[in-house]
Short mmCIF file of C-alpha atoms and ligand atoms in Angstrom, two decimals:
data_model
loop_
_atom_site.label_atom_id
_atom_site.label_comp_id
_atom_site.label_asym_id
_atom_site.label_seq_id
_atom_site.Cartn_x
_atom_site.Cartn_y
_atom_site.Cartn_z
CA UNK A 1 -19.88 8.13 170.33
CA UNK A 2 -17.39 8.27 172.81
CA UNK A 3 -15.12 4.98 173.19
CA UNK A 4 -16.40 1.79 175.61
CA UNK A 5 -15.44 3.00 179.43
CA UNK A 6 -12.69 0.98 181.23
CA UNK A 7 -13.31 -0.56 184.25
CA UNK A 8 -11.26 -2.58 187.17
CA UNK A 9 -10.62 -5.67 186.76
CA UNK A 10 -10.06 -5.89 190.61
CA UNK A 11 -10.78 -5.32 193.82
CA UNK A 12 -6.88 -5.43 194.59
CA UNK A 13 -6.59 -3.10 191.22
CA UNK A 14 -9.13 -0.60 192.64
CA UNK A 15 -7.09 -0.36 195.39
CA UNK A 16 -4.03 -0.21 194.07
CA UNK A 17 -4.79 2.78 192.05
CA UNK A 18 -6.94 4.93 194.27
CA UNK A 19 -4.30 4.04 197.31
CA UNK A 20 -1.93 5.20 194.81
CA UNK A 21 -3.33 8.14 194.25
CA UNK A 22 -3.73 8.93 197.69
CA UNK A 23 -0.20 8.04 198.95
CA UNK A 24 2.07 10.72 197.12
CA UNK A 25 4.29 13.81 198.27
CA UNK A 26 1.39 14.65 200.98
CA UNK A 27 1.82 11.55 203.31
CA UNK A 28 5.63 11.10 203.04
CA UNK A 29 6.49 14.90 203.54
CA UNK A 30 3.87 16.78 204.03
CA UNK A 31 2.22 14.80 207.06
CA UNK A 32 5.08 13.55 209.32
CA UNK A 33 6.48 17.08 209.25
CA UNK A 34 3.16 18.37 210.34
CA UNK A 35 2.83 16.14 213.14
CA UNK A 36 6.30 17.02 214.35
CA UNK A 37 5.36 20.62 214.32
CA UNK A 38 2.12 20.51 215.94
CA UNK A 39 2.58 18.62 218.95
CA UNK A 40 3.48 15.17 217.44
CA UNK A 41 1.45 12.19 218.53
CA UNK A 42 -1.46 14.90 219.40
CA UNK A 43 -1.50 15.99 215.23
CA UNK A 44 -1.73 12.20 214.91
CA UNK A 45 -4.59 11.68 217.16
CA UNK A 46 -6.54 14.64 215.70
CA UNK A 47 -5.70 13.86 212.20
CA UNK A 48 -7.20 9.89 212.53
CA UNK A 49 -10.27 11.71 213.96
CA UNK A 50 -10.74 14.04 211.12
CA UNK A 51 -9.97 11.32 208.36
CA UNK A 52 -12.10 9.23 209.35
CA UNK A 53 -14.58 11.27 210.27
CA UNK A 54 -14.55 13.71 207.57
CA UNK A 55 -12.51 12.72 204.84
CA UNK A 56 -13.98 9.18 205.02
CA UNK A 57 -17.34 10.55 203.99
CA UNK A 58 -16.26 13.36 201.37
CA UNK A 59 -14.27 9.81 199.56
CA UNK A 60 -17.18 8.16 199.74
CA UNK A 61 -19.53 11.13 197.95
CA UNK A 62 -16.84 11.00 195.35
CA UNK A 63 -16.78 6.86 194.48
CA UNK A 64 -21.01 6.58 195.11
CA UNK A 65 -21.18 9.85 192.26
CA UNK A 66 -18.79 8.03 190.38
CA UNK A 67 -19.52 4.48 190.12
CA UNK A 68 -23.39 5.63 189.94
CA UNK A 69 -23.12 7.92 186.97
CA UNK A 70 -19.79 5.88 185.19
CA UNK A 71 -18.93 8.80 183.62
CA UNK A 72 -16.52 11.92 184.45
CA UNK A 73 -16.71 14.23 187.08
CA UNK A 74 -18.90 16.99 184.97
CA UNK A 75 -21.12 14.33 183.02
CA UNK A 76 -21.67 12.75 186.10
CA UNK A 77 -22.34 15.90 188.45
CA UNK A 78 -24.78 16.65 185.69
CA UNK A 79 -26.42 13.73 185.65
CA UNK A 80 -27.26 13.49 189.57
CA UNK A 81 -28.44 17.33 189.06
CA UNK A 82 -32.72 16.96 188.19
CA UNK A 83 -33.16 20.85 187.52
CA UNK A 84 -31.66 23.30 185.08
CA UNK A 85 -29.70 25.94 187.80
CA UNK A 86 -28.31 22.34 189.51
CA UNK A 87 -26.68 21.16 186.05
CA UNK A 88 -24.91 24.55 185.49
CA UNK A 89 -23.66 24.51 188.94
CA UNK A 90 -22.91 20.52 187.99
CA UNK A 91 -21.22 22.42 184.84
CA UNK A 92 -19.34 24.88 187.10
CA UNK A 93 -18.24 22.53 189.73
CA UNK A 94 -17.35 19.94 187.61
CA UNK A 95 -14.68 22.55 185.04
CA UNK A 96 -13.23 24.10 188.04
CA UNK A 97 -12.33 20.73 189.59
CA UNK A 98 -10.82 20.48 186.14
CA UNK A 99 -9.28 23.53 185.98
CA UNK A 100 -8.04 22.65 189.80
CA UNK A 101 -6.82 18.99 189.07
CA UNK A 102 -4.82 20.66 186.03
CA UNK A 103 -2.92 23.35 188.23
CA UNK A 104 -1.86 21.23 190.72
CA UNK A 105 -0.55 18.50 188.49
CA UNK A 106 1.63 21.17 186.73
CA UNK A 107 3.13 22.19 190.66
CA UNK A 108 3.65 18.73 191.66
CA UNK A 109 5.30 17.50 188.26
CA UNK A 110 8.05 20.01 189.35
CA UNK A 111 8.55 18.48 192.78
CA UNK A 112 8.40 15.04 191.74
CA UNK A 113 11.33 15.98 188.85
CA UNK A 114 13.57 16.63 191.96
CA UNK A 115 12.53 13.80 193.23
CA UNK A 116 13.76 11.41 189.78
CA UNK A 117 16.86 13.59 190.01
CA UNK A 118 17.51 12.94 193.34
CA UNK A 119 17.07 9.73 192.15
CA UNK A 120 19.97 9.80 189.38
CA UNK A 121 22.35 11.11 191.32
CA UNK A 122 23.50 8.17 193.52
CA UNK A 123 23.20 6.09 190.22
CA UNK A 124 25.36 8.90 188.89
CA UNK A 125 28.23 9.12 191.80
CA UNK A 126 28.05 5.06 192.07
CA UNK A 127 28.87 4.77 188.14
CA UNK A 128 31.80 7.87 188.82
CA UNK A 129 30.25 10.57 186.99
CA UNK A 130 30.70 13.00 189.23
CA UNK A 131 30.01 16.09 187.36
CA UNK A 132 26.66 14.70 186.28
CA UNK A 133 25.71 14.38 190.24
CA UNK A 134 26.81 17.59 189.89
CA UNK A 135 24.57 19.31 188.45
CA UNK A 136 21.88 16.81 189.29
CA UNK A 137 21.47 18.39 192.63
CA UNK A 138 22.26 21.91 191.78
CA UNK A 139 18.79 23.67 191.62
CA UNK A 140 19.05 25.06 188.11
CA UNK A 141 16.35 26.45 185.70
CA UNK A 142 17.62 23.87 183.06
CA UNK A 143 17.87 20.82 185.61
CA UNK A 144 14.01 21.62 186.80
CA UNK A 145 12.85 21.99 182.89
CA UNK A 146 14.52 18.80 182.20
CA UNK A 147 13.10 16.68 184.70
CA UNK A 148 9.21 17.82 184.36
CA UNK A 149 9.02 16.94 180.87
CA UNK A 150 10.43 13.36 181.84
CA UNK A 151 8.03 13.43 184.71
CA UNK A 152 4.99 14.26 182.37
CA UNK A 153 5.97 11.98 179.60
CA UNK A 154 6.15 9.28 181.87
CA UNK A 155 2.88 10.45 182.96
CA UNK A 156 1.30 10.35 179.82
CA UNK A 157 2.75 6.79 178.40
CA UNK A 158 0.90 5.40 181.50
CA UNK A 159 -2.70 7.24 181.00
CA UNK A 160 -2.81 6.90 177.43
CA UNK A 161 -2.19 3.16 177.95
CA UNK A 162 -5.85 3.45 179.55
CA UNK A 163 -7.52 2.19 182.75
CA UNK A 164 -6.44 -1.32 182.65
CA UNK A 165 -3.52 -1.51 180.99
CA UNK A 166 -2.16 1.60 182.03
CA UNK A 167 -3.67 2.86 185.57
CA UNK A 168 -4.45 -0.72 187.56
CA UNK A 169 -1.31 -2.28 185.85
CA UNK A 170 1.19 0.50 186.93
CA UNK A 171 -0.43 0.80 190.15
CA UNK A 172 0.00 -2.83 191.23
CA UNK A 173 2.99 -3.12 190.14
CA UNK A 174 4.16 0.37 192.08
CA UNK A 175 2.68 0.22 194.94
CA UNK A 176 3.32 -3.33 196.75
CA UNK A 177 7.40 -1.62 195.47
CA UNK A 178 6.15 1.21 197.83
CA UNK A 179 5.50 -0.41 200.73
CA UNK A 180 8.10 -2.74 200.75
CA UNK A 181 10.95 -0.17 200.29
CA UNK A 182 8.89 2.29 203.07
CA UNK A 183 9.33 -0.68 205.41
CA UNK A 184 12.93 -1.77 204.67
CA UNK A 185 14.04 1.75 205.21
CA UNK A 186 12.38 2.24 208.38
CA UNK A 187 14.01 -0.73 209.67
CA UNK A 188 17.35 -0.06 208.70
CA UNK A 189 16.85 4.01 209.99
CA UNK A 190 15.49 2.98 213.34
CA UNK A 191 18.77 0.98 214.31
CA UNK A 192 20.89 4.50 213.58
CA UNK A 193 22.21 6.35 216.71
CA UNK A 194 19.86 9.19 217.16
CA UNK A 195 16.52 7.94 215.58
CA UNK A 196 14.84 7.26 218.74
CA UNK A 197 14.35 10.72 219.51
CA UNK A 198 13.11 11.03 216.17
CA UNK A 199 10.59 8.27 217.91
CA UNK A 200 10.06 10.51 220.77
CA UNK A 201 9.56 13.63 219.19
CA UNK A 202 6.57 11.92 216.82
CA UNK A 203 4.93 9.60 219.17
CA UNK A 204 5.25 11.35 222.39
CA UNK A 205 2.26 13.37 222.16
CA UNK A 206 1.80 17.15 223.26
CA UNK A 207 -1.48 17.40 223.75
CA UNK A 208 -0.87 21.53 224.70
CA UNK A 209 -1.23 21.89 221.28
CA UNK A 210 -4.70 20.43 221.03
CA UNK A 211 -6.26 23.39 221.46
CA UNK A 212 -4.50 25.31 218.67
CA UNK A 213 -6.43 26.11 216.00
CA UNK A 214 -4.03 25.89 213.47
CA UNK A 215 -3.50 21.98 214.15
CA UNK A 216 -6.79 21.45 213.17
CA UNK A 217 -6.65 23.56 210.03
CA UNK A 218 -3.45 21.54 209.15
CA UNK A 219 -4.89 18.04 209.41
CA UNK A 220 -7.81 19.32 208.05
CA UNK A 221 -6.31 20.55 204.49
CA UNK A 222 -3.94 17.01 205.35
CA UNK A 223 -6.23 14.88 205.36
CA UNK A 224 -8.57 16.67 202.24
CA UNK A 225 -5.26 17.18 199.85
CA UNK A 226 -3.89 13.15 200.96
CA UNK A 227 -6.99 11.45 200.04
CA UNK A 228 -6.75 13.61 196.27
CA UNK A 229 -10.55 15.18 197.35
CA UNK A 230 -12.15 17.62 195.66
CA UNK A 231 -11.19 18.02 191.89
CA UNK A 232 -12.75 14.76 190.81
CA UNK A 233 -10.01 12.30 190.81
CA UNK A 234 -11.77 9.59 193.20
CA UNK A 235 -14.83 10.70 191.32
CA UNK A 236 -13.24 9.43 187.80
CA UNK A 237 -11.58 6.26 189.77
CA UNK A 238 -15.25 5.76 191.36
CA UNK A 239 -16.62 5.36 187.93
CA UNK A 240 -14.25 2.37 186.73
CA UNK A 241 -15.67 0.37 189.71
CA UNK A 242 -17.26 -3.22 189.18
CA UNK A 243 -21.45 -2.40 190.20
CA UNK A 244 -20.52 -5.61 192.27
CA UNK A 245 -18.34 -4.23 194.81
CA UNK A 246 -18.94 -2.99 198.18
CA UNK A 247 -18.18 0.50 198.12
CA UNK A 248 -18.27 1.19 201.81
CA UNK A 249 -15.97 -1.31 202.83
CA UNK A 250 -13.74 -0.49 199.31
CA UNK A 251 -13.71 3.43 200.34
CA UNK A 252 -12.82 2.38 204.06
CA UNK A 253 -9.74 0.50 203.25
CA UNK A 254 -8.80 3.16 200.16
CA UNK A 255 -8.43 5.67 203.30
CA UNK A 256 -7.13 3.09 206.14
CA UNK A 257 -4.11 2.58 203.52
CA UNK A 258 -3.79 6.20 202.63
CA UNK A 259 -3.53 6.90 206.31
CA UNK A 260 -1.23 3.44 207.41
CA UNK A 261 1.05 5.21 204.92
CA UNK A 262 1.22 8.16 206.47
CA UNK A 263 1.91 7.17 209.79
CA UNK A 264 4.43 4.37 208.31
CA UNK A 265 6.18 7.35 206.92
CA UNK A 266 6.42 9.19 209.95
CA UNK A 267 8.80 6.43 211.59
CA UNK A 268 10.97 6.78 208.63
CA UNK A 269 10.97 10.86 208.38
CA UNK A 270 11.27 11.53 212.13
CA UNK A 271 13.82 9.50 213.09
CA UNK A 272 16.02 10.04 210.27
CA UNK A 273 15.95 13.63 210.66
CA UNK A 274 17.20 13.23 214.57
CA UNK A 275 19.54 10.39 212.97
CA UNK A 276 20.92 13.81 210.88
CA UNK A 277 20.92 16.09 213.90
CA UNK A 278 23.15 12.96 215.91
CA UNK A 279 25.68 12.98 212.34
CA UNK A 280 25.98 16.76 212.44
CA UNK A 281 23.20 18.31 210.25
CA UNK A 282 21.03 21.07 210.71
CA UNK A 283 17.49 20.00 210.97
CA UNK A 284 16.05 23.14 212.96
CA UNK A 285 15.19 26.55 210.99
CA UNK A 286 15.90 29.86 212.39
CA UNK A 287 12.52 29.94 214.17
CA UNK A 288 13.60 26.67 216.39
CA UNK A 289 11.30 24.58 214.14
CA UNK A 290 11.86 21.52 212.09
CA UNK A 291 12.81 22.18 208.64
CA UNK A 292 10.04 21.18 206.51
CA UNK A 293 8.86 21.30 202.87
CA UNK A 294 11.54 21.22 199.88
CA UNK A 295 14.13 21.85 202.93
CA UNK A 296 13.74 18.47 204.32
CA UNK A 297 13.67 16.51 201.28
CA UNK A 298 16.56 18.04 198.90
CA UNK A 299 18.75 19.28 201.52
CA UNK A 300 18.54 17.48 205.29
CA UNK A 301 17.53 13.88 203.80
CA UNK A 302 20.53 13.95 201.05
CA UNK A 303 23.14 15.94 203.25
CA UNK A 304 22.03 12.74 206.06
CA UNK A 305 22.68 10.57 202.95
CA UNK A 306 26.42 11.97 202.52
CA UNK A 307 27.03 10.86 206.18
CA UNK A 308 26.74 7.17 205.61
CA UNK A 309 29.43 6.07 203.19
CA UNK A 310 28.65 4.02 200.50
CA UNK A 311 25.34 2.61 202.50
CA UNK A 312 24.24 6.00 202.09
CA UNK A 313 24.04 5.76 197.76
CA UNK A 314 21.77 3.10 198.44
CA UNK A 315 19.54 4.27 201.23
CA UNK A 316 19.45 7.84 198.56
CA UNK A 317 18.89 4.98 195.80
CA UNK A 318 15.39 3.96 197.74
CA UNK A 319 14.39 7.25 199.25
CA UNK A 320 14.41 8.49 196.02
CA UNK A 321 12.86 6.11 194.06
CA UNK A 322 10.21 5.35 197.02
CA UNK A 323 9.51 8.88 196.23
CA UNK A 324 8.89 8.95 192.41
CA UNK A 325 6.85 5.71 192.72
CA UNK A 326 4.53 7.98 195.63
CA UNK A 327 4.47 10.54 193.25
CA UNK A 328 3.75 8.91 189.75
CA UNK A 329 0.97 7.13 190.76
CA UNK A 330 -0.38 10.52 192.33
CA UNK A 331 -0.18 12.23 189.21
CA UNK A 332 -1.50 9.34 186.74
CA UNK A 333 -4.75 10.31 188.91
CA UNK A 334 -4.47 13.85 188.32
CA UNK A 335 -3.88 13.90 184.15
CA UNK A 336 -7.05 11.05 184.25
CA UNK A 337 -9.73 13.97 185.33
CA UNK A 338 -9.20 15.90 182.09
CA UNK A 339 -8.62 12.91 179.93
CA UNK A 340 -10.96 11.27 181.06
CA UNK A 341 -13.30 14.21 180.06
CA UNK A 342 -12.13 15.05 176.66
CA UNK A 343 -12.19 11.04 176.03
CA UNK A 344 -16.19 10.98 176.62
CA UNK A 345 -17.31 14.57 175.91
CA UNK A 346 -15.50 15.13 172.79
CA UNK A 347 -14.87 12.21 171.63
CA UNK A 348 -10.93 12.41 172.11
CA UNK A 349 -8.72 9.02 171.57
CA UNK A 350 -7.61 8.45 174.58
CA UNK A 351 -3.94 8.53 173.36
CA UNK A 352 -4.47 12.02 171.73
CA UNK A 353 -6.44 13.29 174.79
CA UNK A 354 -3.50 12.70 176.79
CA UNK A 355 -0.59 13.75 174.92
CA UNK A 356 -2.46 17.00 174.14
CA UNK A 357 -3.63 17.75 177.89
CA UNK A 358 0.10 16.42 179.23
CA UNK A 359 1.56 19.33 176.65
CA UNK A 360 -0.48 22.04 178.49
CA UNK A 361 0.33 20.63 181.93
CA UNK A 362 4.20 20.13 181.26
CA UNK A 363 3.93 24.33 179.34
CA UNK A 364 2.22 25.39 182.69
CA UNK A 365 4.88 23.61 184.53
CA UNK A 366 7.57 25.36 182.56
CA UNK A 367 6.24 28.94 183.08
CA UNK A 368 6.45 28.07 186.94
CA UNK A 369 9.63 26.58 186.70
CA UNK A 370 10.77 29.65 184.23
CA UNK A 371 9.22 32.03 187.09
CA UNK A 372 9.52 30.25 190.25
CA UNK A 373 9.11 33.08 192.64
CA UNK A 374 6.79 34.13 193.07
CA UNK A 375 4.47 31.94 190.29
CA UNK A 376 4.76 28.32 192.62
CA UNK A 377 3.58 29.17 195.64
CA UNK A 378 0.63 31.33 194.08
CA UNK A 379 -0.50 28.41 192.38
CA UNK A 380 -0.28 25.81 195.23
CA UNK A 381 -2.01 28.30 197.08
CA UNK A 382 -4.78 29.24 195.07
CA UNK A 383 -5.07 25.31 194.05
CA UNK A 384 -5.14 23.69 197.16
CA UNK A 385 -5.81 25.89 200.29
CA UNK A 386 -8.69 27.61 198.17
CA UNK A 387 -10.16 25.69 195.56
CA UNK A 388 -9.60 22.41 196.46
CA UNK A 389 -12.03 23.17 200.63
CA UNK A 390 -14.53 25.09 198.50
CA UNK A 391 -14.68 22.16 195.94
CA UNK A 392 -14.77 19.46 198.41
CA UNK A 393 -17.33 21.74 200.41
CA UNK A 394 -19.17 22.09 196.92
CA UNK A 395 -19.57 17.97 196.55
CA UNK A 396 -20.89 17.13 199.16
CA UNK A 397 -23.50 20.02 198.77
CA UNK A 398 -24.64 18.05 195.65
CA UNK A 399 -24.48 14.60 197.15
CA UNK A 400 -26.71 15.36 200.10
CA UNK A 401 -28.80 18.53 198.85
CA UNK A 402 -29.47 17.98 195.46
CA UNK A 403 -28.86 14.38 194.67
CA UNK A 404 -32.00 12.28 195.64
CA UNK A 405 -31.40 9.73 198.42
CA UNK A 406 -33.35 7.00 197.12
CA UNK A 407 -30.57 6.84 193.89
CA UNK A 408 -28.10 7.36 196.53
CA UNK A 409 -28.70 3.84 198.27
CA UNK A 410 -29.78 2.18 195.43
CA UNK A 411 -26.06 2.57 194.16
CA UNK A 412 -24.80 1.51 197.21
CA UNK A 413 -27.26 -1.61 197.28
CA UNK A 414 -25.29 -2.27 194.54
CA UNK A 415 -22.53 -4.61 195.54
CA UNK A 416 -23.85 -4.43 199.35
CA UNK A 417 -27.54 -5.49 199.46
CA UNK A 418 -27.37 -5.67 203.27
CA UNK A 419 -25.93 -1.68 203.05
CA UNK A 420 -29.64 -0.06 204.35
CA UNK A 421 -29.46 -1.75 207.96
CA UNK A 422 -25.85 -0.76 207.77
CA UNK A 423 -23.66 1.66 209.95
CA UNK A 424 -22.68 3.15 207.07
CA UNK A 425 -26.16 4.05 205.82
CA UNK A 426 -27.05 4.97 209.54
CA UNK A 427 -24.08 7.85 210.25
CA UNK A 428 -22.80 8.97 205.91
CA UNK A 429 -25.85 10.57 205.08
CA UNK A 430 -26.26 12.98 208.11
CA UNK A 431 -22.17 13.47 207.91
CA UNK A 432 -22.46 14.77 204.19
CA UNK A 433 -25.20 17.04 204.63
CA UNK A 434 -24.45 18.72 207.84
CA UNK A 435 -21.01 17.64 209.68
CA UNK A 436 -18.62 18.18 206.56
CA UNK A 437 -19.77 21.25 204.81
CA UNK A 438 -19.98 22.73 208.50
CA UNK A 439 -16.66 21.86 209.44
CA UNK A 440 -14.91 22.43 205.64
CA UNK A 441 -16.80 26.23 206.11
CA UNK A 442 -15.47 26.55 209.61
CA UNK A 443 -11.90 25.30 208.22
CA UNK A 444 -12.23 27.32 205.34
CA UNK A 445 -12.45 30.62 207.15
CA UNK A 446 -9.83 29.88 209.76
N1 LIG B 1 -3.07 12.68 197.38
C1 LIG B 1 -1.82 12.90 196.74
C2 LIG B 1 -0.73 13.16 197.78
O1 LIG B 1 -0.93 12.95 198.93
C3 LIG B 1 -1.85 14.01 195.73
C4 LIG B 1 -3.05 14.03 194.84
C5 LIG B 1 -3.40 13.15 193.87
C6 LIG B 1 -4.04 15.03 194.84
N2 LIG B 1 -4.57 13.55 193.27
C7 LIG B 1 -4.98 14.69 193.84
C8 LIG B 1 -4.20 16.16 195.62
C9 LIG B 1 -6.08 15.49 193.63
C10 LIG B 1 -5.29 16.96 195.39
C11 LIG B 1 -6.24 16.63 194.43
O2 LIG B 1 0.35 13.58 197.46
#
């Protein structure tokens, strides 16, 4: 028998946690420097559309599976399937959204080990250890290693804590940190000479770029990788959720946080990137577009850092750590999927389950770190612009195909009696069966 399941002991804790796992490396780099390179305010209009939308509705297939079948993501894809061919495809869906979840923890525990030592070394140059900054910020096979078996281990000690104890108390403690050091930095950035064409160039929208395909593909894959959809993750939060609580209204404010986040972090990235350009740094690439990705973060951000005296250590000091809170709390959602699964279908402690599955995440890690090129972007490739559509495309297949509907709103009667003369009853059901696997196809093939 597998242990008792944890549950939530909050609405605020549910939220927490699944706003934590959606607010990570995707809103706080990956969106604001999408929006600056496809047309700024225009990426931001499209991208509320889509989330909303489209994202909105594949969250909400996830926590309804979830909280319905309290179990994880392949018991509970199995146990919404009535036929034998639906519960291997439940089998099938369910492993590779394992398999998925596992991949892209081991890429992002790399990143967010430059983001702890990024962290270190203003601690390091404020305590006169130069050397130590040194090599902190020196990309080095050795420095990488180092810093993604911290990153994992840290990882662990919070799953294997469990649901309660480890997930909802981490998260509410982290996150409410997050938001206040987001806002305290965009109010200190915004008075800098320069940041308010960093404004301009995010809020002035270009709506030329409207038409290009490849903004919607972006907020698309955006949206899908910043709400963690897909693999199971809001699936396996979904199924710690009270029965009493509304899930519509829960999901909704899950994805107006993820996306309030994102467009907080956009008046912090934007404008201190133009604040760089105004102190002397390069912020443009050879094409004439705004350095993005690793480029931004570990080079622009600190070399802006370097330009503001001893302010600067402590501006680094909260960047930094703003960034390994975003990015912890992503990842306690990522090692949950497999724990959670070797926990209830064999019978793992949950302690053991985690240490065991954070050792094969932190040795897959280390083969990418150990083989860099070409190894990380095959797997961030493979994991999120392939799996992760056909996965997402592949849930809400099950939810409105092969699920039956009356289960459907009798879960969601659950917690909201009121839910059948609802919008939300009126406009989800139609989304998930025809609008979203349409549009994740269309995306797909782009
Ligand atoms: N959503 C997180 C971010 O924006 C990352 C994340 C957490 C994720 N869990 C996931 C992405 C599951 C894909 C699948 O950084």
């Amino acid at each position: 028998m597998a242990a008792p399941r944890g549950e939530f002991t909050s609405r605020f804790g549910f939220l927490m946690a699944a706003s934590g796992s959606a607010v990570g490396l995707g809103n706080i780099w990956g969106f604001p420097t999408n929006a600056a390179s496809n047309g700024g305010a225009a990426f931001l209009f499209v991208y509320l559309i889509l989330a909303f939308a489209l994202a909105y509705p594949a969250l909400m297939a996830e926590l309804i599976i979830g909280r319905y079948a309290r179990a994880n993501a392949v018991t509970a894809l199995r146990s919404i399937s009535p036929g034998d061919k639906s519960k291997i495809a439940a089998l099938v869906v369910g492993f590779t959204g394992i398999i998925t979840v596992t991949f892209i923890l081991s890429f992002y525990a790399i990143v967010s080990g430059w983001m702890i030592a990024y962290f270190f070394d203003p601690l390091a140059r404020l305590l006169g250890y130069g050397g130590v900054a040194q090599w902190l910020t020196t990309d080095a096979i050795l420095r990488d290693a180092a810093f993604v078996v911290l990153f994992m281990a840290v990882t662990v000690f919070i799953i294997s804590a469990g649901v309660q104890e480890g997930i909802e108390k981490w998260a509410s403690r982290l996150m409410p940190s997050l938001i206040i050091i987001l806002i305290l930095l965009i109010l200190y950035v915004l008075t800098l000479p320069g940041a308010m064409d960093g404004l301009k160039a995010y809020l002035v929208p270009d709506f030329s770029s409207i038409a290009d395909p490849t903004l919607l593909v972006d907020a698309m894959g955006q949206a899908f990788f910043s709400l963690s959809l897909g693999v199971g993750t809001m699936l396996v939060y979904g199924s710690y959720i009270s029965k009493q609580e509304n899930l519509p209204t829960t999901g909704g404010l899950v994805a107006l946080l993820d996306i309030s986040i994102a467009v907080l972090a956009g008046l912090l990235i934007l404008p201190a990137m133009y604040v760089a350009l105004a102190n002397g740094v390069e912020i443009f690439d050879s094409q004439g577009g705004l350095i993005a990705g690793p480029g931004l973060i570990i080079s622009v951000l600190p070399a802006l850092f370097n330009t503001m005296g001893v302010i600067g250590i402590f501006v680094a000091l909260g960047f930094f750590l703003l960034m390994t809170i975003a990015s912890l709390t992503s990842s306690i959602s990522m090692l949950e999927v497999p724990v959670a699964y070797a926990v209830e279908h064999h019978g793992l402690q949950r302690s053991k389950a985690a240490a065991i599955i954070g050792s094969i995440v932190t040795l897959i890690s280390l083969t990418i770190v150990f083989n860099f090129d070409p190894m990380f972007d095959i797997v961030v490739t493979y994991t999120t612009e392939m799996s992760q559509p056909l996965l997402g495309f592949a849930f809400c297949i099950f939810v409105a195909w092969i699920w039956r509907r009356n289960d459907i709103l009798k879960e969601i009667k659950q917690g909201a009696p009121e839910a059948e003369q609802g919008l939300f009853w009126k406009i989800w059901p139609f989304y998930v069966k025809f609008v979203c696997p349409v549009a994740i196809l269309i995306v797909y093939f782009q």
